[in-house]
Short mmCIF file of C-alpha atoms in Angstrom, two decimals:
data_model
loop_
_atom_site.label_atom_id
_atom_site.label_comp_id
_atom_site.label_asym_id
_atom_site.label_seq_id
_atom_site.Cartn_x
_atom_site.Cartn_y
_atom_site.Cartn_z
CA MET Z 1 166.80 88.20 81.47
CA GLU Z 2 165.50 87.99 85.25
CA PRO Z 3 168.80 86.89 85.68
CA ASP Z 4 170.95 89.91 83.74
CA ARG Z 5 168.67 92.69 85.48
CA SER Z 6 169.27 90.47 89.00
CA MET Z 7 173.18 91.25 88.19
CA GLU Z 8 172.83 94.14 86.42
CA ARG Z 9 170.84 94.61 90.23
CA THR Z 10 173.93 93.67 92.64
CA ARG Z 11 176.47 95.16 90.71
CA GLU Z 12 174.91 99.36 90.97
CA LYS Z 13 174.10 98.80 94.50
CA LEU Z 14 178.04 97.52 94.78
CA ALA Z 15 179.84 100.15 92.64
CA LEU Z 16 177.41 102.82 94.14
CA THR Z 17 178.11 101.66 98.38
CA VAL Z 18 182.07 101.33 96.85
CA SER Z 19 181.63 105.54 95.19
CA LEU Z 20 179.63 106.46 99.16
CA VAL Z 21 182.11 104.80 100.90
CA SER Z 22 185.12 106.75 98.63
CA GLY Z 23 182.90 109.24 99.40
CA VAL Z 24 182.71 109.96 102.92
CA LEU Z 25 186.82 109.47 103.00
CA PHE Z 26 188.06 111.58 100.71
CA LEU Z 27 184.72 114.27 102.33
CA GLY Z 28 186.62 113.90 104.90
CA THR Z 29 189.86 114.06 104.54
CA GLU Z 30 189.50 116.92 101.70
CA LEU Z 31 186.93 118.77 104.74
CA ALA Z 32 190.59 117.98 107.58
CA ILE Z 33 192.78 119.85 104.32
CA ALA Z 34 190.53 123.01 104.21
CA LEU Z 35 190.50 123.36 108.03
CA ALA Z 36 194.42 123.14 108.24
CA THR Z 37 194.99 125.41 104.71
CA SER Z 38 192.54 127.81 105.11
CA SER Z 39 191.73 126.79 101.39
CA GLN Z 40 189.02 128.16 99.56
CA GLY Z 41 190.12 125.69 96.25
CA VAL Z 42 190.01 123.12 98.74
CA TRP Z 43 186.94 124.32 100.41
CA ALA Z 44 185.49 124.74 97.09
CA ASP Z 45 186.24 120.43 96.46
CA SER Z 46 184.69 120.14 99.37
CA TRP Z 47 181.27 121.31 99.20
CA PHE Z 48 180.76 119.36 95.14
CA ASP Z 49 182.31 116.65 97.16
CA LEU Z 50 179.33 116.93 100.35
CA GLY Z 51 176.81 117.44 98.10
CA GLU Z 52 177.01 114.33 96.37
CA THR Z 53 177.72 112.31 99.18
CA LEU Z 54 174.75 113.38 101.12
CA PHE Z 55 172.76 113.33 97.52
CA LEU Z 56 174.57 109.19 96.86
CA GLY Z 57 174.35 108.49 100.81
CA LEU Z 58 170.06 109.56 100.19
CA PHE Z 59 169.87 106.71 96.93
CA THR Z 60 171.49 104.22 98.18
CA GLY Z 61 169.41 104.04 101.09
CA LEU Z 62 165.74 104.67 99.35
CA MET Z 63 166.53 101.68 97.00
CA VAL Z 64 166.88 99.27 99.82
CA PHE Z 65 162.72 99.96 99.43
CA VAL Z 66 162.23 99.54 96.28
CA ARG Z 67 161.20 97.02 94.42
CA GLU Z 68 159.46 96.92 91.36
CA GLU Z 69 162.33 97.73 88.29
CA VAL Z 70 159.46 101.11 86.72
CA ARG Z 71 159.73 102.50 90.88
CA ARG Z 72 163.91 102.10 90.89
CA ASP Z 73 164.13 103.51 87.33
CA ARG Z 74 161.99 106.49 88.99
CA VAL Z 75 163.99 107.35 91.50
CA ARG Z 76 166.74 106.65 89.42
CA ARG Z 77 166.49 109.35 87.10
CA VAL Z 78 164.80 111.31 90.26
CA PHE Z 79 168.43 111.05 92.29
CA THR Z 80 170.16 112.22 88.95
CA VAL Z 81 168.48 115.36 88.58
CA SER Z 82 168.53 116.06 91.82
CA LYS Z 83 171.81 116.22 92.02
CA ASN Z 84 173.03 117.17 89.56
CA LEU Z 85 170.47 120.39 90.00
CA LEU Z 86 172.88 120.98 93.97
CA LEU Z 87 175.93 120.29 91.80
CA LEU Z 88 174.65 123.86 89.75
CA VAL Z 89 174.05 125.70 92.67
CA LEU Z 90 176.60 124.67 94.47
CA LEU Z 91 179.79 125.29 91.76
CA LEU Z 92 177.30 129.13 90.95
CA VAL Z 93 177.76 129.71 94.60
CA LEU Z 94 181.42 129.45 94.71
CA ILE Z 95 182.00 131.35 92.01
CA GLY Z 96 181.11 133.81 93.44
CA GLN Z 97 182.49 134.18 96.74
CA ASN Z 98 185.67 133.54 94.64
CA VAL Z 99 185.18 136.35 92.39
CA HIS Z 100 183.93 138.76 95.58
CA LEU Z 101 187.41 137.53 97.20
CA LEU Z 102 189.90 138.24 94.06
CA LEU Z 103 187.57 141.77 93.57
CA THR Z 104 188.74 142.32 97.47
CA GLY Z 105 191.73 141.90 97.97
CA GLY Z 106 192.41 138.11 98.21
CA HIS Z 107 193.78 136.52 100.69
CA ARG Z 108 196.96 134.03 102.21
CA ILE Z 109 197.86 130.77 101.99
CA ASP Z 110 200.57 127.86 102.08
CA PRO Z 111 200.93 125.67 98.91
CA ARG Z 112 203.40 123.61 99.42
CA GLN Z 113 201.26 122.76 102.44
CA VAL Z 114 198.10 122.38 99.88
CA GLY Z 115 199.89 120.31 97.40
CA GLY Z 116 201.54 117.81 99.02
CA MET Z 117 197.53 116.70 100.29
CA GLU Z 118 196.32 117.49 97.11
CA ALA Z 119 198.77 114.63 95.86
CA ALA Z 120 197.73 112.02 97.82
CA LEU Z 121 193.58 113.27 97.24
CA CYS Z 122 194.27 112.42 93.78
CA LEU Z 123 195.81 109.30 93.39
CA LEU Z 124 192.04 108.49 95.75
CA ALA Z 125 190.39 108.69 93.60
CA LEU Z 126 192.64 108.42 90.11
CA GLY Z 127 191.60 105.09 92.41
CA VAL Z 128 188.46 104.75 92.78
CA THR Z 129 187.87 106.54 89.04
CA GLY Z 130 188.92 103.19 87.23
CA LEU Z 131 187.20 100.57 89.15
CA LEU Z 132 183.38 101.94 89.29
CA ALA Z 133 184.32 102.42 86.00
CA HIS Z 134 184.88 99.11 86.60
CA PHE Z 135 181.69 97.91 87.24
CA ALA Z 136 180.22 100.55 84.63
CA GLN Z 137 180.95 98.73 81.59
CA GLY Z 138 178.15 97.49 79.89
CA ALA Z 139 175.95 99.25 82.92
CA ARG Z 140 172.54 101.23 81.47
CA SER Z 141 172.19 102.14 85.44
CA PRO Z 142 172.41 106.42 84.99
CA ALA Z 143 173.53 106.26 89.11
CA VAL Z 144 177.09 104.21 87.99
CA ARG Z 145 177.44 106.03 85.32
CA SER Z 146 177.13 109.88 86.96
CA GLU Z 147 179.17 108.40 89.92
CA VAL Z 148 182.13 107.48 87.03
CA ILE Z 149 182.24 111.03 85.78
CA GLY Z 150 182.13 113.15 89.12
CA TRP Z 151 184.29 110.70 90.44
CA ALA Z 152 187.01 111.21 87.33
CA ILE Z 153 186.12 115.52 87.64
CA ASP Z 154 187.58 114.62 91.39
CA THR Z 155 190.74 113.26 90.03
CA ALA Z 156 191.29 115.89 87.34
CA GLY Z 157 190.46 118.75 89.82
CA CYS Z 158 192.94 117.71 92.35
CA GLY Z 159 195.32 116.97 89.01
CA GLY Z 160 194.87 120.72 88.24
CA MET Z 161 195.31 121.70 92.05
CA LEU Z 162 198.32 120.22 92.83
CA LEU Z 163 199.09 121.46 89.41
CA ALA Z 164 198.19 124.60 90.11
CA TYR Z 165 199.26 125.32 93.46
CA GLY Z 166 202.98 123.91 92.64
CA LEU Z 167 203.08 126.55 90.54
CA CYS Z 168 201.99 129.02 92.86
CA ALA Z 169 204.89 127.57 95.22
CA TRP Z 170 208.12 127.89 92.49
CA LEU Z 171 206.64 131.21 91.68
CA GLY Z 172 205.75 132.53 94.79
CA GLY Z 173 208.96 133.86 95.72
CA SER Z 174 209.46 135.53 92.49
CA PHE Z 175 205.62 136.84 92.54
CA PRO Z 176 204.25 137.55 95.50
CA TRP Z 177 200.34 138.84 94.70
CA LEU Z 178 200.24 134.30 93.52
CA LEU Z 179 200.22 133.28 97.58
CA ARG Z 180 197.86 136.18 97.93
CA TYR Z 181 194.98 136.02 94.61
CA GLY Z 182 196.47 132.50 93.33
CA ASP Z 183 194.10 130.04 96.03
CA SER Z 184 190.88 132.05 95.03
CA PHE Z 185 191.77 131.58 91.19
CA ILE Z 186 192.12 128.64 91.17
CA ALA Z 187 189.09 128.42 92.94
CA VAL Z 188 187.45 129.30 90.19
CA CYS Z 189 189.57 127.85 87.41
CA ILE Z 190 188.00 124.26 89.40
CA SER Z 191 184.39 124.95 89.97
CA VAL Z 192 183.82 126.73 86.18
CA PRO Z 193 184.95 123.72 84.17
CA SER Z 194 182.76 121.62 86.48
CA LEU Z 195 179.83 124.18 86.08
CA VAL Z 196 180.00 122.79 82.33
CA VAL Z 197 180.06 118.96 83.04
CA VAL Z 198 177.22 119.04 85.38
CA ALA Z 199 175.05 121.46 83.41
CA GLY Z 200 175.35 119.24 80.60
CA MET Z 201 174.26 115.70 82.74
CA LEU Z 202 171.54 118.04 84.15
CA ARG Z 203 170.78 118.95 80.61
CA GLN Z 204 171.11 115.44 79.25
CA SER Z 205 169.04 113.99 82.48
CA LEU Z 206 166.39 115.86 81.55
CA THR Z 207 166.07 115.46 77.39
CA HIS Z 208 165.45 112.04 78.41
CA TRP Z 209 164.10 112.07 81.55
CA PRO Z 210 160.56 109.05 82.01
CA LEU Z 211 156.93 109.94 81.48
CA SER Z 212 155.34 107.52 84.49
CA PRO Z 213 153.39 104.40 83.03
CA GLY Z 214 150.84 106.20 84.49
CA LEU Z 215 150.92 108.81 81.39
CA GLY Z 216 151.83 107.01 78.81
CA GLY Z 217 155.33 106.08 79.37
CA GLN Z 218 157.43 103.41 80.81
CA GLY Z 219 160.56 103.60 82.84
CA SER Z 220 163.58 101.13 81.76
CA LEU Z 221 167.01 100.94 82.13
CA SER Z 222 167.64 101.43 78.39
CA ARG Z 223 167.47 104.61 78.23
#
């Protein structure tokens, strides 16, 4: 049983390291795109990914110093709940900002430029999702499963943005208002489904929250 636990901890550490390094690369690229294009849709993704990357870095660092299995499980649960709470708040703020833009005249961007950059991000996110899904096979770690879901959201978001900005570029000549309002509308369409997913993950994390051993419960990787 102990070798299985040791192997699982190794797989978890490797998966989280891959996710962290990829997240930093992905985030840096997104921030560069957001600054270059002033796209609210890309900014929405950037803030979401910033929250994930910060918490993942903190969690990975903490796990180096936590050796006892019960304590490691407790850290995993706290990490998962805290990350989802932060993402929930970020998404609510982003939705509010972009609704405000829609109601106050929007802003213009170059949808072809944004769409081309999103294609590269989509390929990166798809590759990381597949790699993490391989690590998560048979794993009982909620942290790894949470990362797989997070990267799957990123992949779907990039694909959706690529399609949406492609449509804006194609139809912008016939419908000029798309060039002014399309970006904020896309940002809202990205944020709302992500909000639903994150809220579901948070509810699940809280529903299965384990009691500490001192209070009569037992932390377990199988929960």
